[in-house]
mmCIF file of C-alpha atoms in Angstrom:
data_model
loop_
_atom_site.group_PDB
_atom_site.id
_atom_site.type_symbol
_atom_site.label_atom_id
_atom_site.label_comp_id
_atom_site.label_asym_id
_atom_site.label_seq_id
_atom_site.Cartn_x
_atom_site.Cartn_y
_atom_site.Cartn_z
ATOM 1 C CA GLU A 1 -90.161 -78.372 161.996
ATOM 2 C CA LYS A 2 -92.439 -75.379 162.232
ATOM 3 C CA ILE A 3 -90.928 -74.305 165.544
ATOM 4 C CA ARG A 4 -87.639 -73.498 163.804
ATOM 5 C CA GLU A 5 -89.409 -71.053 161.479
ATOM 6 C CA TYR A 6 -90.129 -68.737 164.409
ATOM 7 C CA SER A 7 -86.485 -68.462 165.357
ATOM 8 C CA ARG A 8 -85.618 -67.319 161.826
ATOM 9 C CA ILE A 9 -88.053 -64.395 161.609
ATOM 10 C CA ASP A 10 -86.222 -61.221 160.628
ATOM 11 C CA LEU A 11 -86.501 -58.870 163.582
ATOM 12 C CA SER A 12 -84.031 -56.269 162.409
ATOM 13 C CA GLY A 13 -84.539 -53.108 164.427
ATOM 14 C CA VAL A 14 -87.120 -54.746 166.684
ATOM 15 C CA GLU A 15 -86.358 -55.218 170.381
ATOM 16 C CA LEU A 16 -88.145 -58.412 171.237
ATOM 17 C CA ASN A 17 -87.869 -60.753 174.184
ATOM 18 C CA LEU A 18 -88.943 -64.361 174.089
ATOM 19 C CA GLN A 19 -90.501 -66.313 176.948
ATOM 20 C CA LEU A 20 -91.067 -70.052 176.846
ATOM 21 C CA SER A 21 -93.583 -71.818 179.068
ATOM 22 C CA LEU A 22 -91.740 -75.055 179.766
ATOM 23 C CA HIS A 23 -93.103 -76.462 183.065
ATOM 24 C CA GLY A 24 -91.301 -79.787 182.706
ATOM 25 C CA SER A 25 -87.722 -81.025 182.576
ATOM 26 C CA SER A 26 -88.460 -84.024 180.340
ATOM 27 C CA ASP A 27 -90.865 -84.779 177.490
ATOM 28 C CA PRO A 28 -93.065 -87.137 179.569
ATOM 29 C CA GLN A 29 -93.274 -84.607 182.403
ATOM 30 C CA ARG A 30 -94.113 -81.775 180.005
ATOM 31 C CA GLN A 31 -96.718 -84.002 178.337
ATOM 32 C CA LEU A 32 -98.366 -84.473 181.730
ATOM 33 C CA VAL A 33 -98.393 -80.752 182.536
ATOM 34 C CA MET A 34 -99.016 -79.366 179.025
ATOM 35 C CA PRO A 35 -100.544 -82.069 176.773
ATOM 36 C CA ARG A 36 -101.274 -79.819 173.789
ATOM 37 C CA ALA A 37 -97.966 -77.948 173.809
ATOM 38 C CA SER A 38 -95.871 -81.075 173.946
ATOM 39 C CA ALA A 39 -97.779 -82.509 170.970
ATOM 40 C CA VAL A 40 -96.390 -79.667 168.818
ATOM 41 C CA ALA A 41 -92.681 -80.372 169.259
ATOM 42 C CA SER A 42 -90.237 -82.182 171.499
ATOM 43 C CA LEU A 43 -88.556 -80.445 174.396
ATOM 44 C CA ILE A 44 -85.161 -80.618 172.697
ATOM 45 C CA SER A 45 -86.425 -79.189 169.392
ATOM 46 C CA ILE A 46 -88.096 -76.278 171.196
ATOM 47 C CA LEU A 47 -84.968 -75.550 173.236
ATOM 48 C CA ASP A 48 -82.787 -75.775 170.100
ATOM 49 C CA ALA A 49 -85.008 -73.199 168.385
ATOM 50 C CA CYS A 50 -84.831 -70.972 171.476
ATOM 51 C CA GLU A 51 -81.028 -71.293 171.530
ATOM 52 C CA GLU A 52 -80.968 -70.224 167.892
ATOM 53 C CA PHE A 53 -83.219 -67.248 168.701
ATOM 54 C CA ALA A 54 -81.041 -66.230 171.658
ATOM 55 C CA SER A 55 -77.884 -66.506 169.573
ATOM 56 C CA THR A 56 -79.298 -64.648 166.595
ATOM 57 C CA HIS A 57 -80.835 -61.824 168.619
ATOM 58 C CA SER A 58 -78.283 -61.609 171.455
ATOM 59 C CA ARG A 59 -81.013 -62.010 174.054
ATOM 60 C CA ARG A 60 -81.654 -64.582 176.724
ATOM 61 C CA VAL A 61 -84.871 -66.545 176.481
ATOM 62 C CA VAL A 62 -86.863 -66.507 179.718
ATOM 63 C CA VAL A 63 -88.115 -69.957 180.656
ATOM 64 C CA ASN A 64 -91.310 -69.907 182.713
ATOM 65 C CA TYR A 65 -91.447 -72.915 185.006
ATOM 66 C CA LEU A 66 -94.571 -73.477 187.077
ATOM 67 C CA LEU A 67 -93.831 -75.654 190.115
ATOM 68 C CA LEU A 68 -96.523 -78.201 190.883
ATOM 69 C CA GLU A 69 -96.265 -80.051 194.170
ATOM 70 C CA GLY A 70 -95.248 -83.665 193.626
ATOM 71 C CA VAL A 71 -95.180 -83.290 189.832
ATOM 72 C CA ASN A 72 -92.125 -81.259 188.758
ATOM 73 C CA ASP A 73 -90.720 -79.689 191.928
ATOM 74 C CA THR A 74 -87.871 -81.949 193.052
ATOM 75 C CA ILE A 75 -84.162 -81.228 193.235
ATOM 76 C CA ILE A 76 -83.733 -83.868 190.524
ATOM 77 C CA ASP A 77 -86.106 -81.851 188.297
ATOM 78 C CA ALA A 78 -84.084 -78.698 188.964
ATOM 79 C CA HIS A 79 -80.802 -80.410 188.040
ATOM 80 C CA ARG A 80 -82.364 -81.965 184.924
ATOM 81 C CA LEU A 81 -83.688 -78.540 183.867
ATOM 82 C CA ALA A 82 -80.298 -76.920 184.489
ATOM 83 C CA LYS A 83 -78.615 -79.502 182.236
ATOM 84 C CA LEU A 84 -81.000 -78.581 179.418
ATOM 85 C CA LEU A 85 -80.402 -74.819 179.585
ATOM 86 C CA SER A 86 -77.300 -72.876 178.647
ATOM 87 C CA PRO A 87 -76.729 -70.078 181.204
ATOM 88 C CA ASP A 88 -75.721 -67.627 178.490
ATOM 89 C CA ARG A 89 -78.890 -68.314 176.465
ATOM 90 C CA PHE A 90 -81.579 -68.827 179.124
ATOM 91 C CA SER A 91 -82.843 -67.462 182.429
ATOM 92 C CA VAL A 92 -85.596 -69.058 184.495
ATOM 93 C CA LYS A 93 -88.656 -67.585 186.152
ATOM 94 C CA VAL A 94 -90.008 -70.058 188.728
ATOM 95 C CA SER A 95 -93.554 -69.656 190.023
ATOM 96 C CA ALA A 96 -96.241 -71.653 191.822
ATOM 97 C CA LEU A 97 -99.711 -72.427 190.602
ATOM 98 C CA ASN A 98 -102.251 -70.124 192.192
ATOM 99 C CA ALA A 99 -104.866 -71.949 194.250
ATOM 100 C CA VAL A 100 -107.837 -72.981 192.104
ATOM 101 C CA PRO A 101 -110.801 -74.775 193.706
ATOM 102 C CA ASN A 102 -111.140 -78.433 192.655
ATOM 103 C CA ALA A 103 -107.869 -78.410 190.684
ATOM 104 C CA PRO A 104 -106.215 -81.839 190.416
ATOM 105 C CA VAL A 105 -102.831 -80.324 191.348
ATOM 106 C CA ILE A 106 -101.571 -77.678 193.758
ATOM 107 C CA GLY A 107 -98.727 -75.234 193.526
ATOM 108 C CA ALA A 108 -95.486 -75.902 195.337
ATOM 109 C CA GLY A 109 -94.871 -73.972 198.538
ATOM 110 C CA ARG A 110 -92.477 -71.085 199.123
ATOM 111 C CA GLU A 111 -89.727 -73.366 200.432
ATOM 112 C CA SER A 112 -89.858 -75.493 197.283
ATOM 113 C CA LEU A 113 -89.762 -72.377 195.111
ATOM 114 C CA ALA A 114 -86.721 -71.057 196.975
ATOM 115 C CA LEU A 115 -84.895 -74.400 196.891
ATOM 116 C CA PHE A 116 -85.637 -75.042 193.211
ATOM 117 C CA SER A 117 -84.422 -71.603 192.129
ATOM 118 C CA SER A 118 -81.384 -71.911 194.401
ATOM 119 C CA VAL A 119 -80.377 -75.185 192.724
ATOM 120 C CA LEU A 120 -80.711 -73.519 189.305
ATOM 121 C CA ARG A 121 -78.522 -70.602 190.450
ATOM 122 C CA ASP A 122 -75.948 -73.028 191.875
ATOM 123 C CA CYS A 123 -75.827 -74.584 188.394
ATOM 124 C CA GLY A 124 -74.995 -71.182 186.879
ATOM 125 C CA LEU A 125 -78.416 -70.112 185.638
ATOM 126 C CA GLU A 126 -80.049 -66.791 186.351
ATOM 127 C CA ALA A 127 -83.193 -67.817 188.236
ATOM 128 C CA ARG A 128 -85.786 -65.851 190.113
ATOM 129 C CA VAL A 129 -89.018 -66.586 191.889
ATOM 130 C CA PHE A 130 -92.080 -64.904 190.440
ATOM 131 C CA VAL A 131 -94.764 -64.093 192.983
ATOM 132 C CA SER A 132 -98.218 -63.592 191.528
ATOM 133 C CA VAL A 133 -100.261 -60.687 192.799
ATOM 134 C CA GLY A 134 -103.973 -60.849 193.427
ATOM 135 C CA SER A 135 -104.077 -64.518 194.399
ATOM 136 C CA ASP A 136 -105.070 -63.570 197.945
ATOM 137 C CA ILE A 137 -108.403 -62.299 196.582
ATOM 138 C CA GLY A 138 -108.863 -64.948 193.883
ATOM 139 C CA ALA A 139 -107.674 -62.683 191.085
ATOM 140 C CA GLY A 140 -104.270 -64.238 190.328
ATOM 141 C CA CYS A 141 -103.240 -65.805 187.037
ATOM 142 C CA GLY A 142 -105.453 -68.811 186.254
ATOM 143 C CA GLN A 143 -107.867 -68.258 189.114
ATOM 144 C CA PHE A 144 -110.707 -67.034 186.932
ATOM 145 C CA SER A 145 -110.715 -70.217 184.869
ATOM 146 C CA ASN A 146 -113.323 -71.921 187.077
ATOM 147 C CA ALA A 147 -115.064 -68.816 188.373
ATOM 148 C CA PRO A 148 -118.751 -68.419 187.502
ATOM 149 C CA LEU A 149 -119.553 -65.286 185.532
#
């Protein structure tokens, strides 16, 4: 698969970190959240390539996981995600979707963020909550997508 080619790029002398936008703990869930990305490769093939990258370059891959209320924010999702990720190869950055008018989904609340990341840490993963700045004035990540120019 093409995804494996990226993990084999010679980066001798280059300090590079890799982040993966995952946003789902199963292929069907990821398909729902990221239809185009999941059409490229399966969850397992992407994670295998990331494991290879982490092993080859002695760096953890940061998994970005956007919590969407009622979509991918349960304790079951957190445990399923933890089973997919090796603690010595991955760390997780959990965040909530910034409020966007008329969006079909909403971001999980602070309590869900804290609980989700806590479950990941209890499973041995390095996990932190990412708090977006600027969302209070409509300037957070993704908030300009529907804004008139």
